[in-house]
CSV table of C-alpha atoms in Angstrom, one decimal:
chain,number,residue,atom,x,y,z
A,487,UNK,CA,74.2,156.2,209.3
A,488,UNK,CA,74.0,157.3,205.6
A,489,UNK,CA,70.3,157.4,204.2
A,490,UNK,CA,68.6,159.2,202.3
A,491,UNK,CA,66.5,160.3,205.1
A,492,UNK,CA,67.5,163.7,205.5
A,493,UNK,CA,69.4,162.6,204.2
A,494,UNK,CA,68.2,161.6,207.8
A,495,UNK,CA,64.4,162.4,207.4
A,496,UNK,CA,62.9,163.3,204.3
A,497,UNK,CA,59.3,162.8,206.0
A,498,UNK,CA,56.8,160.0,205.6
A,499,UNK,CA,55.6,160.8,201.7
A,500,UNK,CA,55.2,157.2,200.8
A,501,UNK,CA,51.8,156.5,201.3
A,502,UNK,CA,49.7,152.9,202.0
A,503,UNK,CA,49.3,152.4,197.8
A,504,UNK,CA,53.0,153.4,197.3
A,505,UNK,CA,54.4,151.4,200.1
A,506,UNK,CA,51.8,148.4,199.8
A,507,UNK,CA,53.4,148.6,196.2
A,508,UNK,CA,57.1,148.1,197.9
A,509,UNK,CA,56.3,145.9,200.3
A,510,UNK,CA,54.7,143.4,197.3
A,511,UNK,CA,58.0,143.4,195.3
A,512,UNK,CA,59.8,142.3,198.4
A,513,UNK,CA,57.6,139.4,199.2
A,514,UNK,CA,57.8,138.4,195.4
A,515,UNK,CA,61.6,138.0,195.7
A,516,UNK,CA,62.0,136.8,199.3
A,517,UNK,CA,60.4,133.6,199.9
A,518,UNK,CA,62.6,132.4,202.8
A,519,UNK,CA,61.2,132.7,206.4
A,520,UNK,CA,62.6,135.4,208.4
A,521,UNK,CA,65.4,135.6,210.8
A,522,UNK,CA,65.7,138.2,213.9
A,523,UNK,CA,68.5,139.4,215.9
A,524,UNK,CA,67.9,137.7,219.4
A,525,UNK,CA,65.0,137.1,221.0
A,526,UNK,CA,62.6,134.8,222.9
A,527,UNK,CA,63.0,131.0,222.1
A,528,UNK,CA,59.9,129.6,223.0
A,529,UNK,CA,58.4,132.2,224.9
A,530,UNK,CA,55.4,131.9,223.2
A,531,UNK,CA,54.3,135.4,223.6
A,532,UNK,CA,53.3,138.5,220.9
A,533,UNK,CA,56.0,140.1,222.8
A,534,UNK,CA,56.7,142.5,219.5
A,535,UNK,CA,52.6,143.4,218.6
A,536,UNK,CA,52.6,144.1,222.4
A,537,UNK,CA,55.3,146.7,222.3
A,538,UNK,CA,53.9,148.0,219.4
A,539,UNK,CA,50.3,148.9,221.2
A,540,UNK,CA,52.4,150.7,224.2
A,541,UNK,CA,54.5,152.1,222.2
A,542,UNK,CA,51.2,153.6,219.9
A,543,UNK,CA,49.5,155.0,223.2
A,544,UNK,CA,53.1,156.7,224.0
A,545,UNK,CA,52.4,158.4,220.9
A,546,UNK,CA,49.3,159.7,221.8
A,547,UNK,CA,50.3,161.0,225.3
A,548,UNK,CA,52.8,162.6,223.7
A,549,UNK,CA,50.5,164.5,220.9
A,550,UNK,CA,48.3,165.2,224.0
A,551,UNK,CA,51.5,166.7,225.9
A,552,UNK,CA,52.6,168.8,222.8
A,553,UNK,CA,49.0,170.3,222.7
A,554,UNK,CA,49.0,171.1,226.6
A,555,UNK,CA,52.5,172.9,225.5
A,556,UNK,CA,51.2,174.7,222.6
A,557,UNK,CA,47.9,175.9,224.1
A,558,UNK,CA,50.4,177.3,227.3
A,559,UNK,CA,52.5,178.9,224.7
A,560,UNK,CA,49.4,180.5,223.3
A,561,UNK,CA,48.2,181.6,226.3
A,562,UNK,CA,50.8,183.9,226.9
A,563,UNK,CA,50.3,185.8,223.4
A,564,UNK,CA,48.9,189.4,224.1
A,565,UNK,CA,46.8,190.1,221.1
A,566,UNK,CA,43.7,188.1,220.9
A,567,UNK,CA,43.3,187.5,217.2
A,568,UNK,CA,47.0,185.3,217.5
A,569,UNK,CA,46.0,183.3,219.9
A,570,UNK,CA,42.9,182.6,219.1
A,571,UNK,CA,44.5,181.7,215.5
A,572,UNK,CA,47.2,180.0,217.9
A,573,UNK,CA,45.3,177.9,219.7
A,574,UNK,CA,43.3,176.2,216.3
A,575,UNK,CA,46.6,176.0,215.2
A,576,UNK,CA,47.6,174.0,218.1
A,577,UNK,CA,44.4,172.0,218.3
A,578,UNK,CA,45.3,171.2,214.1
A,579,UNK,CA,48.3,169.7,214.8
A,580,UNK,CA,47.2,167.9,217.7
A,581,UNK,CA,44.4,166.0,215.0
A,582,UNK,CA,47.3,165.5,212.7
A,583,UNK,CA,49.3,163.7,215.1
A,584,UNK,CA,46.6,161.1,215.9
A,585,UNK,CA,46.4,160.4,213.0
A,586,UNK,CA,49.8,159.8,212.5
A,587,UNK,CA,49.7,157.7,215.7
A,588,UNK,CA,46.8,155.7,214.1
A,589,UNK,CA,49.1,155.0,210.9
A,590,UNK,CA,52.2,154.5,213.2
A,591,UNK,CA,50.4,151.4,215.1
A,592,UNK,CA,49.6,149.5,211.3
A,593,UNK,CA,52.9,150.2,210.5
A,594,UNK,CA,54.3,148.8,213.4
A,595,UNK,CA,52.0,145.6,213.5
A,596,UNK,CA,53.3,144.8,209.6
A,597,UNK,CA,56.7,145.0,210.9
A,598,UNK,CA,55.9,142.5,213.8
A,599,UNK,CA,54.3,140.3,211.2
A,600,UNK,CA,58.1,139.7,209.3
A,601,UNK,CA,60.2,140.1,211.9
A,602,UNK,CA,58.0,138.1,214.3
A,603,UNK,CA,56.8,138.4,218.2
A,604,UNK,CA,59.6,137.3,220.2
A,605,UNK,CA,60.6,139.7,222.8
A,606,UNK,CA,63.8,141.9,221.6
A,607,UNK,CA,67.1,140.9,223.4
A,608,UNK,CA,69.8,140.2,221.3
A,609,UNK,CA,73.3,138.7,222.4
A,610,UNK,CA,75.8,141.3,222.6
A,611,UNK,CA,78.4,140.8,224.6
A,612,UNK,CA,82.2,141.1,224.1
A,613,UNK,CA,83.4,137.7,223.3
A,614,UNK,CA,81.1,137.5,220.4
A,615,UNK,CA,82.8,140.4,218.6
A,616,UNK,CA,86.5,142.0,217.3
A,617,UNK,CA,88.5,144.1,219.1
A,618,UNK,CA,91.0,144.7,216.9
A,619,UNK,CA,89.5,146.4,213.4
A,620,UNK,CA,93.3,145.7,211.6
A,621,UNK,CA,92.4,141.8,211.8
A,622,UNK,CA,88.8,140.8,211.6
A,623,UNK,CA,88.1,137.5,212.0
A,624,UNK,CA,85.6,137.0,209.6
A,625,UNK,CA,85.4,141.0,207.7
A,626,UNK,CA,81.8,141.8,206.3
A,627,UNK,CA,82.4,142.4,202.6
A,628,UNK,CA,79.1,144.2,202.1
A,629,UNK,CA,80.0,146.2,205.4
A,630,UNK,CA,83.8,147.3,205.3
A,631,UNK,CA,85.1,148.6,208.4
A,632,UNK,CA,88.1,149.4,207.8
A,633,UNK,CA,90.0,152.2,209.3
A,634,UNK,CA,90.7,155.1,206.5
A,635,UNK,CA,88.1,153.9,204.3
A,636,UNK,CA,86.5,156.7,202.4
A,637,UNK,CA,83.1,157.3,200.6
A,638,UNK,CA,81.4,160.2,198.6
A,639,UNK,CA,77.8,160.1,197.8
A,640,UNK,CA,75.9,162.5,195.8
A,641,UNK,CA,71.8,163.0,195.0
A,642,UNK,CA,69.4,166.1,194.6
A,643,UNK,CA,70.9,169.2,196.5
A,644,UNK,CA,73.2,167.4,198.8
A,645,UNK,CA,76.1,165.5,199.4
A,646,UNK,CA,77.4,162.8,202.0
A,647,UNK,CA,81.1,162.2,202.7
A,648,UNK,CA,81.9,158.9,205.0
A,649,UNK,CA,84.6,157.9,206.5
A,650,UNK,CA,86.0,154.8,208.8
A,651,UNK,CA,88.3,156.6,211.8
A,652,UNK,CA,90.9,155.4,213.6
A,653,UNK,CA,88.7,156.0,216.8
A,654,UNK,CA,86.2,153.8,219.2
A,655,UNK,CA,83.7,153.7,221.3
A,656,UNK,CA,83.9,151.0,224.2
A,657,UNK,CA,80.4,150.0,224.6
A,658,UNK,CA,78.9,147.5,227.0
A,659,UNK,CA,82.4,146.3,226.4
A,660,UNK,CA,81.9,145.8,223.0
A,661,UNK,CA,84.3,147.2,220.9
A,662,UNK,CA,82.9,149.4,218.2
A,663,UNK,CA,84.6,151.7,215.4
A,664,UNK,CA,83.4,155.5,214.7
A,665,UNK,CA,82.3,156.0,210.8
A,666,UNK,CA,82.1,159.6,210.7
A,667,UNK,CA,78.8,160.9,208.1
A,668,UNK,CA,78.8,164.1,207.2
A,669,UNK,CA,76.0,165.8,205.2
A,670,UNK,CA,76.1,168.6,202.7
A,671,UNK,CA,73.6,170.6,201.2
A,672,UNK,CA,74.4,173.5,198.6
A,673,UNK,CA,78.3,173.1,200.5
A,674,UNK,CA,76.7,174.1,203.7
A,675,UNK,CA,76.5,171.1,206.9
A,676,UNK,CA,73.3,169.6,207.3
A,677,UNK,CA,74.5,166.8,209.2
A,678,UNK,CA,77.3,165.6,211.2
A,679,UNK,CA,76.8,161.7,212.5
A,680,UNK,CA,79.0,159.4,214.5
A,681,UNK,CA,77.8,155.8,214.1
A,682,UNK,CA,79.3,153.0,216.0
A,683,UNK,CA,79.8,149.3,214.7
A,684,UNK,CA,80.5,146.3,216.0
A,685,UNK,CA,82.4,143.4,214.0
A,686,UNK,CA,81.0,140.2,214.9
A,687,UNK,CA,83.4,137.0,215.1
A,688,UNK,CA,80.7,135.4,212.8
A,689,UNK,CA,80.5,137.9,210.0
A,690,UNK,CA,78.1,140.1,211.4
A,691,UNK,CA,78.3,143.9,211.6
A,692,UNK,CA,76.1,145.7,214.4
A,693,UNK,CA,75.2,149.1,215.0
A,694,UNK,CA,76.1,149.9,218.3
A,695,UNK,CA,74.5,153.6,218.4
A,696,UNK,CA,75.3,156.9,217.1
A,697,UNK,CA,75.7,160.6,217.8
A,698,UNK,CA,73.8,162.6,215.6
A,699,UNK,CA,73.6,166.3,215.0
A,700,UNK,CA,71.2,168.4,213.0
A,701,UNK,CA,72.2,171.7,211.5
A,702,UNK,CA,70.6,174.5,209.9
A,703,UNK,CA,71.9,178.6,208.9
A,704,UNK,CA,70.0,181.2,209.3
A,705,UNK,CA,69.7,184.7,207.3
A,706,UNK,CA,72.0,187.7,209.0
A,707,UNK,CA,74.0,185.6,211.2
A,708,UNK,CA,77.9,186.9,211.0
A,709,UNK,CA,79.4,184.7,210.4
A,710,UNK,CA,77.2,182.6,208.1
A,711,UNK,CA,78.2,179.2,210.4
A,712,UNK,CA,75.9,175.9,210.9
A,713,UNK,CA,74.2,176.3,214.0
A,714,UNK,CA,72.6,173.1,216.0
A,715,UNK,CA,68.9,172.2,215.6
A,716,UNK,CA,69.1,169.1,217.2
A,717,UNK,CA,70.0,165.7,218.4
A,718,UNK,CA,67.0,163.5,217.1
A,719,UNK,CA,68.3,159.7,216.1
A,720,UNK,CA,70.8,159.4,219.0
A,721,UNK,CA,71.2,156.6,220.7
A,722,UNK,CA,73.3,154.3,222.2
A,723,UNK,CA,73.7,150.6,223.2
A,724,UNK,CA,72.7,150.0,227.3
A,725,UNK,CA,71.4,154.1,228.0
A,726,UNK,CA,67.6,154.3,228.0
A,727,UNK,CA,67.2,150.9,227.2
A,728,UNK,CA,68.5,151.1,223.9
A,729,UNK,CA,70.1,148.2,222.2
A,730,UNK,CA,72.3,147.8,219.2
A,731,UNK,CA,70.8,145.9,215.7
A,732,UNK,CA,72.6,144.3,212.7
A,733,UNK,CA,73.2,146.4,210.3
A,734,UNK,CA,74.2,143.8,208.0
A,735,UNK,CA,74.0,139.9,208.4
A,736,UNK,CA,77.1,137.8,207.7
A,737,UNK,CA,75.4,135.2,205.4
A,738,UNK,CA,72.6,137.2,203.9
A,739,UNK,CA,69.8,135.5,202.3
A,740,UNK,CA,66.9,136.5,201.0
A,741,UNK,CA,63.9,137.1,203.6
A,742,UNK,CA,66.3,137.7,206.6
A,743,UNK,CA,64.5,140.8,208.7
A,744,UNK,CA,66.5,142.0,211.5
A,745,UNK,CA,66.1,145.3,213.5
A,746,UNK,CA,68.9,147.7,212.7
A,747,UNK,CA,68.5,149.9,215.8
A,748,UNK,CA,66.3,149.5,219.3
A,749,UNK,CA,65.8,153.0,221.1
A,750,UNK,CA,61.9,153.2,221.6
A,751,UNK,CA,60.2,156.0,220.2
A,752,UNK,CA,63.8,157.6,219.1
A,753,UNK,CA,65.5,155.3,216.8
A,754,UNK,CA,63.3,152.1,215.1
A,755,UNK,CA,65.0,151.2,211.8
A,756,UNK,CA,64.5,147.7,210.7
A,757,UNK,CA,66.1,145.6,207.5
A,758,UNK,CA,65.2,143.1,205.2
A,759,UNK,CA,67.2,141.2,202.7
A,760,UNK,CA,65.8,140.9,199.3
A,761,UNK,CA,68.1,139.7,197.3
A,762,UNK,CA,71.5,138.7,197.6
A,763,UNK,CA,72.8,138.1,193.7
A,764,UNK,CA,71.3,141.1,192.4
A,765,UNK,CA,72.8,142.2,188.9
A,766,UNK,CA,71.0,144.5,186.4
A,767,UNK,CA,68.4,142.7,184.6
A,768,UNK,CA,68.3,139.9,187.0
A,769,UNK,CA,65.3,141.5,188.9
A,770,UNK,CA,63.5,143.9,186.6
A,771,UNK,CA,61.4,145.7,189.8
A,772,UNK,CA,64.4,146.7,191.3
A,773,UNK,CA,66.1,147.8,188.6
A,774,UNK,CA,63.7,151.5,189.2
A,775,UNK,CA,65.7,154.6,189.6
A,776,UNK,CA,69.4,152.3,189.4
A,777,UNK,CA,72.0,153.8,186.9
A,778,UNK,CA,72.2,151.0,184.7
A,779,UNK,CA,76.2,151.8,184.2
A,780,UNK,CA,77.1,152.3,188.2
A,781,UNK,CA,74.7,148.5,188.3
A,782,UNK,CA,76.8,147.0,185.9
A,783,UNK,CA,80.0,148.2,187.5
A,784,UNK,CA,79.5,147.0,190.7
A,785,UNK,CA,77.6,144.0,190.1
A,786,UNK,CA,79.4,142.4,187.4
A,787,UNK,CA,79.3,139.1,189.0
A,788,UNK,CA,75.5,139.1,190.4
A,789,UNK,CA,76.6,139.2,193.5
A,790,UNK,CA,75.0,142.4,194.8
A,791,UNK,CA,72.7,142.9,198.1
A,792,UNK,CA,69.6,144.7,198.1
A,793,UNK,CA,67.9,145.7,201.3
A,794,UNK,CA,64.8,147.2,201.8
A,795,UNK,CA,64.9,149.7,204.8
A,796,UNK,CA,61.7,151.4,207.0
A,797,UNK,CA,61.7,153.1,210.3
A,798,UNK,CA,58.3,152.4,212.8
A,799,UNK,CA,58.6,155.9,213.6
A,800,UNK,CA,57.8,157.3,209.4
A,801,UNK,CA,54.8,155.0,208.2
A,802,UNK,CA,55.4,154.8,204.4
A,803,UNK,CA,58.6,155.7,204.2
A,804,UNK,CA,60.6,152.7,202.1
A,805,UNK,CA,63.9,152.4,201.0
A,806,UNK,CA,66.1,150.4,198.8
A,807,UNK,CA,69.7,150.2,199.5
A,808,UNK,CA,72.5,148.4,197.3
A,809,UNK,CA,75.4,146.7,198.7
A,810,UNK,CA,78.3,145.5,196.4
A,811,UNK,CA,81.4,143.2,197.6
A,812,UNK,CA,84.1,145.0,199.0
A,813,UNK,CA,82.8,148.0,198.2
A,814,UNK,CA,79.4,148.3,200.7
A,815,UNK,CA,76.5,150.8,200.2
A,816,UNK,CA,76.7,152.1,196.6
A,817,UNK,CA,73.0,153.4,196.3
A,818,UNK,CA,69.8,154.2,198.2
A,819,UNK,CA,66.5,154.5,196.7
A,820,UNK,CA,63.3,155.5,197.3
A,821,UNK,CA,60.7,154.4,194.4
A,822,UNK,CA,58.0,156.1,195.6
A,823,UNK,CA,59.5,159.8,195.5
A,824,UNK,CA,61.9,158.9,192.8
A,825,UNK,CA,64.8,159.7,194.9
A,826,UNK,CA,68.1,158.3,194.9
A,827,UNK,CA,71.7,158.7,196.7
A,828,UNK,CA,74.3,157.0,194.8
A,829,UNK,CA,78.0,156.7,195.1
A,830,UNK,CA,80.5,158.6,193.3
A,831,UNK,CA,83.8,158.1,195.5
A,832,UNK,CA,85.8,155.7,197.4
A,833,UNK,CA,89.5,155.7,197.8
A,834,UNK,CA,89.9,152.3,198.2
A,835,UNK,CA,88.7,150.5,195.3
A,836,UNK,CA,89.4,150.7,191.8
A,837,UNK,CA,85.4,150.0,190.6
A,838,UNK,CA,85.4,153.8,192.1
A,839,UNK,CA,87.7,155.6,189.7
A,840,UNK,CA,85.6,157.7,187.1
A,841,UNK,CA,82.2,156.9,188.6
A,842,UNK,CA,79.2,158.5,187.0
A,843,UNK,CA,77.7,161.1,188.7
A,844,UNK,CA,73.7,161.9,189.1
């Protein structure tokens, strides 16, 4: 899915000032109570803080089990200086990632607190979504999914090109389209991701999973080509217990929180809508970092969505995103590095002709 993570993982930079910062100017625009994908009427129990204390000790096993490695690997180093310099190494990282593990669990805990405790089990089955992605019933206007759709994005080093195939996935019997991101940095691949979304009858558009691919090039290799680093972010509805998320609602309103994505420990985004007739001016906090002239191009009517965006898995890490009619993402932010990914393509939309560039 595009982001400006990595433009899949920039890291967890943000901070508790920075993000405590963010997380005020939401709650200043959204006073609606939240809404959640699924879940357990009545149940009664804190299903979601739960989860997040087992999913905080998994974390620490698995900083214990990545010592265990590291001090095995070190053993096996013949000069004594290295792994004696090895092994503190090992034992470093090992106090860095209880920490993290400590920051990871009051992450988690503010999340329960907006998207609430029910237990996570949300209704996707086949006869509450398309099948057919020529005739929508009810098409997402802030999430196109149309087939040959086309988007460029551009911000720092890299690039992003996105595109709606012709292909999809059958999942759970769920019929869900491929959206093709590919990632570009200095004209070299960084990233090549296959997302899959669902069109709900209702409006809705969920993300059904995604196969995601990490590259990096190395110095001497002949010929220069990408070469795979990893898989990290995959996931996909019904393997592993994963479970799709809405990736945007039908209706949205301000103060709806939904999960995005539900693959434990792998893939944790979650959403929140901020505001749903943003146009520049309107709300001066979240006017930060926006080009005033892409703003007033897209939003000419004030009818612009603005989501804030966090994974459980970066503690910190915030970001904006900016939805307009019939058009869909046309920026990402993130205030507290300055960052920003902004459109500067489609091929479906006048709006797009001439956009400015970063």
């Amino acid at each position: 899915m595009t982001t400006i993570r990595g433009t899949r993982a920039l890291g967890s930079r943000g901070g508790r000032r920075t993000t405590a910062c963010v997380l005020a100017v939401a709650a200043s625009l959204c006073a609606a109570a939240p809404v959640h994908a699924g879940g357990d009427e009545g149940g009664g129990g804190a299903h979601c803080s739960r989860t997040a204390e087992l999913m905080v000790q998994a974390c620490r096993f698995e900083a214990l089990d990545d010592l265990r490695v590291g001090q095995a690997q070190c053993l096996n180093l013949a000069d004594a200086a290295q792994r004696q310099d090895c092994d503190m190494e090992a034992r470093d990282a090992h106090r860095e990632a209880r920490a993290s593990c400590a920051e990871q669990r009051e992450w988690r805990l503010q999340a329960c607190a907006l998207l609430g405790e029910d237990r996570y089990d949300p209704p996707f089955t086949p006869e509450r979504f398309d099948d057919d992605f020529a005739q929508l019933s009810n098409p997402n206007p802030y999430f196109p999914l149309v087939p040959g759709h086309r988007w460029q994005y551009a911000g720092g080093p890299e690039r992003t090109e996105v595109e709606v195939l012709a292909d999809t996935k059958l999942v759970e019997g769920v019929r869900c389209i491929v959206v093709r991101d590919l990632v570009y940095e200095e004209g070299a691949l960084k990233e090549a991701t296959d997302d899959w979304f669902a069109a709900g009858r209702d409006g809705s558009s969920w993300y059904c999973g995604e196969e995601a691919k990490d590259y990096e090039r190395f110095d001497g290799d002949q010929p220069p080509a990408p070469e795979l680093v990893g898989i990290d972010g995959s996931f996909k509805h019904g393997r592993d217990g994963a479970k799709a998320g809405i990736i945007m609602p039908a209706m949205p309103r301000p103060g709806m929180a939904y999960r995005e994505e539900f693959s434990l420990g792998n893939a944790e985004d979650i959403g929140e809508i901020v505001v749903a007739d943003y146009a520049w001016g309107r709300y001066p906090p979240l006017d930060a970092l926006v080009p005033r002239a892409l703003a007033e191009r897209m939003c000419g009517q004030g009818d612009c969505v603005v989501t804030r965006n966090l994974s459980l898995l970066e503690p910190g890490a915030v970001e904006l995103k900016y939805h307009a009619r019939g058009i869909g993402l046309f920026l990402e932010t993130r205030p507290a590095e300055g960052e920003l990914l902004q459109l500067v393509g489609c091929n479906f939309d006048d709006r797009c002709a001439g956009l400015p560039t970063p």
